[in-house]
Amino acid sequence: MKINFNINGTATSIDIADANTPLLWVVRDLLGLKGTKFGCGKAACGACTLHVDREAVRSCSYAIKFAEGKEVTTIEGLGDEKNPHPVQQAWIEEIVPQCGYCQPGFMMATAALLDKIPNPSDTDIDKNIINVCRCATYYRMRKAIHRAAEISQINTEENG
């Protein structure tokens, strides 16, 4: 089956025998984008979070067939070293990662949250960021989420 979608702004077409293959494995194994991580494989931990049409999706449980015609964004497409996304910038400023394994999923979930709620409260964060971090960096992540909201607001004001 042929599946057409955009990934990180680039049109992509893949031929795949099983259209129920999780998007995670297409992203990592077929497209070579290794930033999105495998965690639990049950859509519970959030390590595999990426965006499909700007919505946070647990890609370990999202069949590639559902990506047809959609825009997929991975951590590699969120920003880069020269132009980091506010969430990436905040993660660096607040020195959030410990082992770092789950961080791409947290950053993607946070970017999706800030799209919907530009200035989230602690309650908004608790209700929407439900990923799991074995290193328990939750306090630093909460600070970084608030800092990312500030950076986003500053960027918006500077750019009109």
PDB file of C-alpha atoms in Angstrom:
ATOM      1  CA  MET A   1       0.000   0.000   0.000  1.00  0.00           C
ATOM      2  CA  LYS A   2       1.261   3.438  -0.888  1.00  0.00           C
ATOM      3  CA  ILE A   3       0.952   6.152   1.786  1.00  0.00           C
ATOM      4  CA  ASN A   4       1.536   9.836   1.004  1.00  0.00           C
ATOM      5  CA  PHE A   5       2.094  12.404   3.708  1.00  0.00           C
ATOM      6  CA  ASN A   6       4.311  15.334   4.632  1.00  0.00           C
ATOM      7  CA  ILE A   7       6.938  14.911   7.284  1.00  0.00           C
ATOM      8  CA  ASN A   8       8.630  17.969   8.726  1.00  0.00           C
ATOM      9  CA  GLY A   9       7.416  19.954   5.715  1.00  0.00           C
ATOM     10  CA  THR A  10       8.645  17.519   3.069  1.00  0.00           C
ATOM     11  CA  ALA A  11       6.333  15.475   0.848  1.00  0.00           C
ATOM     12  CA  THR A  12       6.937  11.786   1.477  1.00  0.00           C
ATOM     13  CA  SER A  13       5.615   8.636  -0.121  1.00  0.00           C
ATOM     14  CA  ILE A  14       6.221   5.140   1.176  1.00  0.00           C
ATOM     15  CA  ASP A  15       5.252   1.700  -0.019  1.00  0.00           C
ATOM     16  CA  ILE A  16       4.421  -0.544   2.899  1.00  0.00           C
ATOM     17  CA  ALA A  17       3.015  -4.066   3.027  1.00  0.00           C
ATOM     18  CA  ASP A  18       1.145  -3.646   6.309  1.00  0.00           C
ATOM     19  CA  ALA A  19      -0.840  -0.395   6.534  1.00  0.00           C
ATOM     20  CA  ASN A  20      -1.305  -1.064  10.244  1.00  0.00           C
ATOM     21  CA  THR A  21       2.415  -0.596  10.906  1.00  0.00           C
ATOM     22  CA  PRO A  22       2.811   1.966  13.679  1.00  0.00           C
ATOM     23  CA  LEU A  23       3.860   5.414  12.484  1.00  0.00           C
ATOM     24  CA  LEU A  24       6.742   5.250  14.977  1.00  0.00           C
ATOM     25  CA  TRP A  25       8.444   2.443  13.040  1.00  0.00           C
ATOM     26  CA  VAL A  26       7.956   4.214   9.714  1.00  0.00           C
ATOM     27  CA  VAL A  27       9.494   7.395  11.127  1.00  0.00           C
ATOM     28  CA  ARG A  28      12.426   5.630  12.800  1.00  0.00           C
ATOM     29  CA  ASP A  29      13.159   2.650  10.571  1.00  0.00           C
ATOM     30  CA  LEU A  30      12.066   3.705   7.086  1.00  0.00           C
ATOM     31  CA  LEU A  31      12.698   7.455   7.251  1.00  0.00           C
ATOM     32  CA  GLY A  32      15.679   7.359   9.631  1.00  0.00           C
ATOM     33  CA  LEU A  33      14.387  10.026  11.999  1.00  0.00           C
ATOM     34  CA  LYS A  34      15.569   8.639  15.329  1.00  0.00           C
ATOM     35  CA  GLY A  35      14.479  11.483  17.641  1.00  0.00           C
ATOM     36  CA  THR A  36      11.082   9.939  18.319  1.00  0.00           C
ATOM     37  CA  LYS A  37      11.586   7.168  20.882  1.00  0.00           C
ATOM     38  CA  PHE A  38      10.002   3.808  21.603  1.00  0.00           C
ATOM     39  CA  GLY A  39       8.871   3.564  25.208  1.00  0.00           C
ATOM     40  CA  CYS A  40       6.077   1.257  26.267  1.00  0.00           C
ATOM     41  CA  GLY A  41       4.510   0.362  22.915  1.00  0.00           C
ATOM     42  CA  LYS A  42       1.054   0.829  24.444  1.00  0.00           C
ATOM     43  CA  ALA A  43       0.555   4.600  24.047  1.00  0.00           C
ATOM     44  CA  ALA A  44       0.890   5.008  27.786  1.00  0.00           C
ATOM     45  CA  CYS A  45       4.281   6.649  28.401  1.00  0.00           C
ATOM     46  CA  GLY A  46       4.417   9.260  25.601  1.00  0.00           C
ATOM     47  CA  ALA A  47       8.056   8.752  24.591  1.00  0.00           C
ATOM     48  CA  CYS A  48       6.822   8.300  21.002  1.00  0.00           C
ATOM     49  CA  THR A  49       4.781  11.528  20.876  1.00  0.00           C
ATOM     50  CA  LEU A  50       4.866  13.470  17.620  1.00  0.00           C
ATOM     51  CA  HIS A  51       2.382  15.679  15.815  1.00  0.00           C
ATOM     52  CA  VAL A  52      -0.129  14.711  13.146  1.00  0.00           C
ATOM     53  CA  ASP A  53      -1.854  17.795  11.801  1.00  0.00           C
ATOM     54  CA  ARG A  54      -0.605  19.712  14.861  1.00  0.00           C
ATOM     55  CA  GLU A  55      -2.161  17.264  17.337  1.00  0.00           C
ATOM     56  CA  ALA A  56       0.019  15.300  19.751  1.00  0.00           C
ATOM     57  CA  VAL A  57      -0.167  11.617  18.812  1.00  0.00           C
ATOM     58  CA  ARG A  58       1.348   8.526  20.436  1.00  0.00           C
ATOM     59  CA  SER A  59       2.976   7.149  17.302  1.00  0.00           C
ATOM     60  CA  CYS A  60       3.556   3.635  18.696  1.00  0.00           C
ATOM     61  CA  SER A  61      -0.191   3.045  18.442  1.00  0.00           C
ATOM     62  CA  TYR A  62      -1.028   5.148  15.380  1.00  0.00           C
ATOM     63  CA  ALA A  63      -1.249   3.102  12.180  1.00  0.00           C
ATOM     64  CA  ILE A  64       0.573   4.609   9.216  1.00  0.00           C
ATOM     65  CA  LYS A  65      -2.594   4.317   7.110  1.00  0.00           C
ATOM     66  CA  PHE A  66      -4.109   7.154   9.155  1.00  0.00           C
ATOM     67  CA  ALA A  67      -1.249   9.497   8.170  1.00  0.00           C
ATOM     68  CA  GLU A  68      -2.372   9.557   4.518  1.00  0.00           C
ATOM     69  CA  GLY A  69      -2.501  13.173   3.350  1.00  0.00           C
ATOM     70  CA  LYS A  70      -1.515  14.570   6.744  1.00  0.00           C
ATOM     71  CA  GLU A  71       1.319  16.705   8.103  1.00  0.00           C
ATOM     72  CA  VAL A  72       3.564  14.797  10.480  1.00  0.00           C
ATOM     73  CA  THR A  73       6.064  16.683  12.621  1.00  0.00           C
ATOM     74  CA  THR A  74       8.785  14.983  14.625  1.00  0.00           C
ATOM     75  CA  ILE A  75      11.226  16.505  17.111  1.00  0.00           C
ATOM     76  CA  GLU A  76      13.611  17.000  14.162  1.00  0.00           C
ATOM     77  CA  GLY A  77      11.022  19.254  12.519  1.00  0.00           C
ATOM     78  CA  LEU A  78      10.144  21.287  15.594  1.00  0.00           C
ATOM     79  CA  GLY A  79      13.237  23.494  15.367  1.00  0.00           C
ATOM     80  CA  ASP A  80      16.983  23.291  14.997  1.00  0.00           C
ATOM     81  CA  GLU A  81      20.152  24.523  16.699  1.00  0.00           C
ATOM     82  CA  LYS A  82      20.086  27.861  14.904  1.00  0.00           C
ATOM     83  CA  ASN A  83      16.339  28.397  15.235  1.00  0.00           C
ATOM     84  CA  PRO A  84      15.049  26.351  18.170  1.00  0.00           C
ATOM     85  CA  HIS A  85      11.358  26.117  18.912  1.00  0.00           C
ATOM     86  CA  PRO A  86      10.490  27.980  22.160  1.00  0.00           C
ATOM     87  CA  VAL A  87       9.995  24.613  23.848  1.00  0.00           C
ATOM     88  CA  GLN A  88      13.465  23.447  22.836  1.00  0.00           C
ATOM     89  CA  GLN A  89      14.963  26.756  23.952  1.00  0.00           C
ATOM     90  CA  ALA A  90      13.204  26.525  27.320  1.00  0.00           C
ATOM     91  CA  TRP A  91      14.339  22.917  27.782  1.00  0.00           C
ATOM     92  CA  ILE A  92      17.940  24.063  27.284  1.00  0.00           C
ATOM     93  CA  GLU A  93      17.587  27.103  29.566  1.00  0.00           C
ATOM     94  CA  GLU A  94      16.022  25.079  32.379  1.00  0.00           C
ATOM     95  CA  ILE A  95      18.474  22.170  31.919  1.00  0.00           C
ATOM     96  CA  VAL A  96      15.581  19.724  31.907  1.00  0.00           C
ATOM     97  CA  PRO A  97      16.996  16.450  30.559  1.00  0.00           C
ATOM     98  CA  GLN A  98      18.593  13.935  32.840  1.00  0.00           C
ATOM     99  CA  CYS A  99      18.943  10.754  30.787  1.00  0.00           C
ATOM    100  CA  GLY A 100      17.050  12.515  27.986  1.00  0.00           C
ATOM    101  CA  TYR A 101      15.300   9.468  26.555  1.00  0.00           C
ATOM    102  CA  CYS A 102      11.728  10.682  27.086  1.00  0.00           C
ATOM    103  CA  GLN A 103      12.392  14.360  26.424  1.00  0.00           C
ATOM    104  CA  PRO A 104      11.456  14.492  22.702  1.00  0.00           C
ATOM    105  CA  GLY A 105       8.003  13.148  23.589  1.00  0.00           C
ATOM    106  CA  PHE A 106       7.597  15.694  26.373  1.00  0.00           C
ATOM    107  CA  MET A 107       8.702  18.536  24.090  1.00  0.00           C
ATOM    108  CA  MET A 108       6.262  17.494  21.357  1.00  0.00           C
ATOM    109  CA  ALA A 109       3.413  17.202  23.882  1.00  0.00           C
ATOM    110  CA  THR A 110       4.335  20.629  25.265  1.00  0.00           C
ATOM    111  CA  ALA A 111       4.435  22.245  21.814  1.00  0.00           C
ATOM    112  CA  ALA A 112       0.949  20.880  21.121  1.00  0.00           C
ATOM    113  CA  LEU A 113      -0.273  22.154  24.501  1.00  0.00           C
ATOM    114  CA  LEU A 114       1.090  25.661  23.831  1.00  0.00           C
ATOM    115  CA  ASP A 115      -0.665  25.696  20.448  1.00  0.00           C
ATOM    116  CA  LYS A 116      -3.973  25.235  22.274  1.00  0.00           C
ATOM    117  CA  ILE A 117      -3.253  26.990  25.562  1.00  0.00           C
ATOM    118  CA  PRO A 118      -0.549  29.651  25.051  1.00  0.00           C
ATOM    119  CA  ASN A 119      -0.172  30.412  28.758  1.00  0.00           C
ATOM    120  CA  PRO A 120      -0.997  27.180  30.612  1.00  0.00           C
ATOM    121  CA  SER A 121      -1.570  27.009  34.343  1.00  0.00           C
ATOM    122  CA  ASP A 122      -0.122  24.225  36.464  1.00  0.00           C
ATOM    123  CA  THR A 123      -3.531  22.548  36.260  1.00  0.00           C
ATOM    124  CA  ASP A 124      -3.484  22.766  32.446  1.00  0.00           C
ATOM    125  CA  ILE A 125      -0.023  21.185  32.461  1.00  0.00           C
ATOM    126  CA  ASP A 126      -1.117  18.401  34.822  1.00  0.00           C
ATOM    127  CA  LYS A 127      -4.167  17.604  32.679  1.00  0.00           C
ATOM    128  CA  ASN A 128      -2.369  17.670  29.320  1.00  0.00           C
ATOM    129  CA  ILE A 129       1.215  16.562  29.861  1.00  0.00           C
ATOM    130  CA  ILE A 130       0.769  13.000  31.017  1.00  0.00           C
ATOM    131  CA  ASN A 131       3.967  11.503  29.646  1.00  0.00           C
ATOM    132  CA  VAL A 132       6.187   9.444  31.931  1.00  0.00           C
ATOM    133  CA  CYS A 133       9.788  10.264  32.898  1.00  0.00           C
ATOM    134  CA  ARG A 134      11.711   7.578  34.790  1.00  0.00           C
ATOM    135  CA  CYS A 135      14.217  10.213  35.945  1.00  0.00           C
ATOM    136  CA  ALA A 136      11.405  12.279  37.490  1.00  0.00           C
ATOM    137  CA  THR A 137      12.388  15.598  35.927  1.00  0.00           C
ATOM    138  CA  TYR A 138       8.813  16.808  36.287  1.00  0.00           C
ATOM    139  CA  TYR A 139       9.661  19.909  38.333  1.00  0.00           C
ATOM    140  CA  ARG A 140      12.187  21.121  35.746  1.00  0.00           C
ATOM    141  CA  MET A 141       9.755  20.312  32.929  1.00  0.00           C
ATOM    142  CA  ARG A 142       7.015  22.370  34.559  1.00  0.00           C
ATOM    143  CA  LYS A 143       9.427  25.321  34.837  1.00  0.00           C
ATOM    144  CA  ALA A 144      10.429  24.836  31.195  1.00  0.00           C
ATOM    145  CA  ILE A 145       6.809  24.720  30.033  1.00  0.00           C
ATOM    146  CA  HIS A 146       6.127  28.061  31.724  1.00  0.00           C
ATOM    147  CA  ARG A 147       9.381  29.437  30.274  1.00  0.00           C
ATOM    148  CA  ALA A 148       8.420  28.182  26.780  1.00  0.00           C
ATOM    149  CA  ALA A 149       5.113  30.037  27.101  1.00  0.00           C
ATOM    150  CA  GLU A 150       7.034  33.220  27.962  1.00  0.00           C
ATOM    151  CA  ILE A 151       9.430  32.770  25.031  1.00  0.00           C
ATOM    152  CA  SER A 152       6.515  32.142  22.661  1.00  0.00           C
ATOM    153  CA  GLN A 153       4.801  35.303  23.852  1.00  0.00           C
ATOM    154  CA  ILE A 154       8.002  37.363  23.450  1.00  0.00           C
ATOM    155  CA  ASN A 155       8.528  35.943  19.949  1.00  0.00           C
ATOM    156  CA  THR A 156       4.918  36.768  19.032  1.00  0.00           C
ATOM    157  CA  GLU A 157       5.268  40.350  20.289  1.00  0.00           C
ATOM    158  CA  GLU A 158       8.576  40.843  18.447  1.00  0.00           C
ATOM    159  CA  ASN A 159       7.239  39.433  15.184  1.00  0.00           C
ATOM    160  CA  GLY A 160       3.983  41.346  15.289  1.00  0.00           C
TER     161      GLY A 160
END
